[in-house]
């Protein structure tokens, strides 16, 4: 009986040590500092892949949040926690700079992109840049111009083509560029304006009509910067530098971005 008790006690001790070891590991992971990144919706796939690679050897975790750049600016101005911001528009970053929210010395232009016209497969033979005013095209989706840079670029295109009034009743606004893409994929819009990087993600489900003449809109630049109120400057800087490594550049290029 005494022998059985000794064995049982040894087993209990071993299990306790195992459980304590497991708890310690979880606590260590939980104690890792967090870097919060607010980024343009069009960056989601590329940035998620870069973050996954970075976190393999990093001393922190990176938590991204994606949306229209204008919306993200409003969140930052409203006090949302943010260590780093990556915009799809220079003007949105300018707003934060003027408000004293970013460390201007860290600001870099990471990437450029291309505005692209897409359509449902059924409308592929109808939709073109020269045919947007046609009665055959019922709906054109763009991002909200006030908060979505791609939507603002699209309105610049319409203005410069002199067709703004003629297509006003056709416009279907979306909260970000990915929502525009989804409207076309689902058939809720006949066509739409997204970035080339978004269009290639759904090539099997939409038709890429063509890239828009860049002279019709402002340059599409993606600036990045560290916030003045970054909670962990060291880890934020480390990830910021990782975004500019050869590995990160290759990932961005894989998804169709042009690296600056």
PDB file of C-alpha atoms in Angstrom, residues 19-112:
ATOM      1  CA  UNK A  19       0.893  22.081 -15.673  1.00  0.00           C
ATOM      2  CA  UNK A  20       3.021  24.787 -14.051  1.00  0.00           C
ATOM      3  CA  UNK A  21       5.419  24.613 -16.981  1.00  0.00           C
ATOM      4  CA  UNK A  22       2.530  25.024 -19.435  1.00  0.00           C
ATOM      5  CA  UNK A  23       1.101  27.955 -17.508  1.00  0.00           C
ATOM      6  CA  UNK A  24       4.487  29.634 -17.442  1.00  0.00           C
ATOM      7  CA  UNK A  25       4.759  29.337 -21.229  1.00  0.00           C
ATOM      8  CA  UNK A  26       1.322  30.887 -21.728  1.00  0.00           C
ATOM      9  CA  UNK A  27       2.149  33.682 -19.330  1.00  0.00           C
ATOM     10  CA  UNK A  28       5.364  34.416 -21.206  1.00  0.00           C
ATOM     11  CA  UNK A  29       3.453  34.628 -24.491  1.00  0.00           C
ATOM     12  CA  UNK A  30       0.798  36.807 -22.908  1.00  0.00           C
ATOM     13  CA  UNK A  31       3.454  39.144 -21.541  1.00  0.00           C
ATOM     14  CA  UNK A  32       4.837  39.918 -25.004  1.00  0.00           C
ATOM     15  CA  UNK A  33       4.332  43.601 -25.797  1.00  0.00           C
ATOM     16  CA  UNK A  34       1.918  44.462 -28.576  1.00  0.00           C
ATOM     17  CA  UNK A  35       2.530  46.760 -31.535  1.00  0.00           C
ATOM     18  CA  UNK A  36      -0.696  48.145 -32.993  1.00  0.00           C
ATOM     19  CA  UNK A  37      -0.730  49.034 -36.687  1.00  0.00           C
ATOM     20  CA  UNK A  38      -3.571  50.827 -38.447  1.00  0.00           C
ATOM     21  CA  UNK A  39      -3.281  50.268 -42.198  1.00  0.00           C
ATOM     22  CA  UNK A  40      -5.152  50.855 -45.441  1.00  0.00           C
ATOM     23  CA  UNK A  41      -7.545  48.011 -46.321  1.00  0.00           C
ATOM     24  CA  UNK A  42      -5.694  47.284 -49.560  1.00  0.00           C
ATOM     25  CA  UNK A  43      -2.639  46.195 -47.546  1.00  0.00           C
ATOM     26  CA  UNK A  44      -4.396  43.421 -45.638  1.00  0.00           C
ATOM     27  CA  UNK A  45      -3.140  40.307 -47.434  1.00  0.00           C
ATOM     28  CA  UNK A  46       0.443  41.469 -47.911  1.00  0.00           C
ATOM     29  CA  UNK A  47       0.796  42.899 -44.418  1.00  0.00           C
ATOM     30  CA  UNK A  48      -0.687  39.822 -42.745  1.00  0.00           C
ATOM     31  CA  UNK A  49       1.905  37.651 -44.484  1.00  0.00           C
ATOM     32  CA  UNK A  50       4.724  39.969 -43.439  1.00  0.00           C
ATOM     33  CA  UNK A  51       3.505  40.046 -39.833  1.00  0.00           C
ATOM     34  CA  UNK A  52       3.328  36.253 -39.685  1.00  0.00           C
ATOM     35  CA  UNK A  53       6.977  36.009 -40.726  1.00  0.00           C
ATOM     36  CA  UNK A  54       8.098  38.818 -38.438  1.00  0.00           C
ATOM     37  CA  UNK A  55       6.472  37.326 -35.335  1.00  0.00           C
ATOM     38  CA  UNK A  56       8.455  34.083 -35.672  1.00  0.00           C
ATOM     39  CA  UNK A  57      11.522  35.736 -34.108  1.00  0.00           C
ATOM     40  CA  UNK A  58      10.110  38.961 -32.692  1.00  0.00           C
ATOM     41  CA  UNK A  59       9.955  40.039 -29.056  1.00  0.00           C
ATOM     42  CA  UNK A  60       6.455  41.416 -29.615  1.00  0.00           C
ATOM     43  CA  UNK A  61       3.191  40.673 -31.330  1.00  0.00           C
ATOM     44  CA  UNK A  62       1.809  42.879 -34.104  1.00  0.00           C
ATOM     45  CA  UNK A  63      -1.912  43.587 -34.207  1.00  0.00           C
ATOM     46  CA  UNK A  64      -3.156  45.179 -37.434  1.00  0.00           C
ATOM     47  CA  UNK A  65      -6.472  46.890 -38.049  1.00  0.00           C
ATOM     48  CA  UNK A  66      -7.556  47.669 -41.612  1.00  0.00           C
ATOM     49  CA  UNK A  67      -9.937  50.204 -43.081  1.00  0.00           C
ATOM     50  CA  UNK A  68     -10.307  53.274 -45.230  1.00  0.00           C
ATOM     51  CA  UNK A  69      -7.339  55.567 -44.569  1.00  0.00           C
ATOM     52  CA  UNK A  70      -9.601  58.508 -43.759  1.00  0.00           C
ATOM     53  CA  UNK A  71     -11.533  56.457 -41.217  1.00  0.00           C
ATOM     54  CA  UNK A  72      -8.279  55.364 -39.617  1.00  0.00           C
ATOM     55  CA  UNK A  73      -7.122  58.974 -39.350  1.00  0.00           C
ATOM     56  CA  UNK A  74     -10.348  59.807 -37.537  1.00  0.00           C
ATOM     57  CA  UNK A  75      -9.754  56.901 -35.153  1.00  0.00           C
ATOM     58  CA  UNK A  76      -6.238  58.101 -34.375  1.00  0.00           C
ATOM     59  CA  UNK A  77      -7.443  61.671 -33.856  1.00  0.00           C
ATOM     60  CA  UNK A  78     -10.143  60.273 -31.576  1.00  0.00           C
ATOM     61  CA  UNK A  79      -7.575  58.590 -29.347  1.00  0.00           C
ATOM     62  CA  UNK A  80      -7.559  55.022 -30.669  1.00  0.00           C
ATOM     63  CA  UNK A  81      -4.408  53.129 -29.587  1.00  0.00           C
ATOM     64  CA  UNK A  82      -1.950  53.124 -32.476  1.00  0.00           C
ATOM     65  CA  UNK A  83       1.803  52.731 -32.762  1.00  0.00           C
ATOM     66  CA  UNK A  84       2.145  52.903 -36.543  1.00  0.00           C
ATOM     67  CA  UNK A  85       0.017  54.116 -39.434  1.00  0.00           C
ATOM     68  CA  UNK A  86       0.246  53.101 -43.087  1.00  0.00           C
ATOM     69  CA  UNK A  87      -1.979  55.144 -45.377  1.00  0.00           C
ATOM     70  CA  UNK A  88      -3.029  54.751 -48.998  1.00  0.00           C
ATOM     71  CA  UNK A  89      -2.868  58.508 -49.407  1.00  0.00           C
ATOM     72  CA  UNK A  90      -0.227  61.138 -48.715  1.00  0.00           C
ATOM     73  CA  UNK A  91      -2.923  63.654 -47.778  1.00  0.00           C
ATOM     74  CA  UNK A  92      -4.197  61.470 -44.921  1.00  0.00           C
ATOM     75  CA  UNK A  93      -0.701  61.242 -43.487  1.00  0.00           C
ATOM     76  CA  UNK A  94      -0.325  64.996 -43.993  1.00  0.00           C
ATOM     77  CA  UNK A  95      -3.405  65.516 -41.809  1.00  0.00           C
ATOM     78  CA  UNK A  96      -1.817  63.568 -38.968  1.00  0.00           C
ATOM     79  CA  UNK A  97       1.477  65.359 -39.444  1.00  0.00           C
ATOM     80  CA  UNK A  98      -0.203  68.765 -39.245  1.00  0.00           C
ATOM     81  CA  UNK A  99      -2.034  67.639 -36.112  1.00  0.00           C
ATOM     82  CA  UNK A 100       1.194  66.555 -34.442  1.00  0.00           C
ATOM     83  CA  UNK A 101       0.245  62.885 -34.263  1.00  0.00           C
ATOM     84  CA  UNK A 102       3.200  61.326 -36.091  1.00  0.00           C
ATOM     85  CA  UNK A 103       6.949  61.421 -35.675  1.00  0.00           C
ATOM     86  CA  UNK A 104       7.674  63.200 -38.958  1.00  0.00           C
ATOM     87  CA  UNK A 105      11.294  62.004 -38.919  1.00  0.00           C
ATOM     88  CA  UNK A 106      10.108  58.399 -39.325  1.00  0.00           C
ATOM     89  CA  UNK A 107       7.786  59.053 -42.266  1.00  0.00           C
ATOM     90  CA  UNK A 108       8.655  57.124 -45.429  1.00  0.00           C
ATOM     91  CA  UNK A 109       6.873  56.438 -48.701  1.00  0.00           C
ATOM     92  CA  UNK A 110       6.748  52.635 -48.737  1.00  0.00           C
ATOM     93  CA  UNK A 111       4.785  51.760 -51.854  1.00  0.00           C
ATOM     94  CA  UNK A 112       2.810  52.886 -54.875  1.00  0.00           C
TER      95      UNK A 112
END
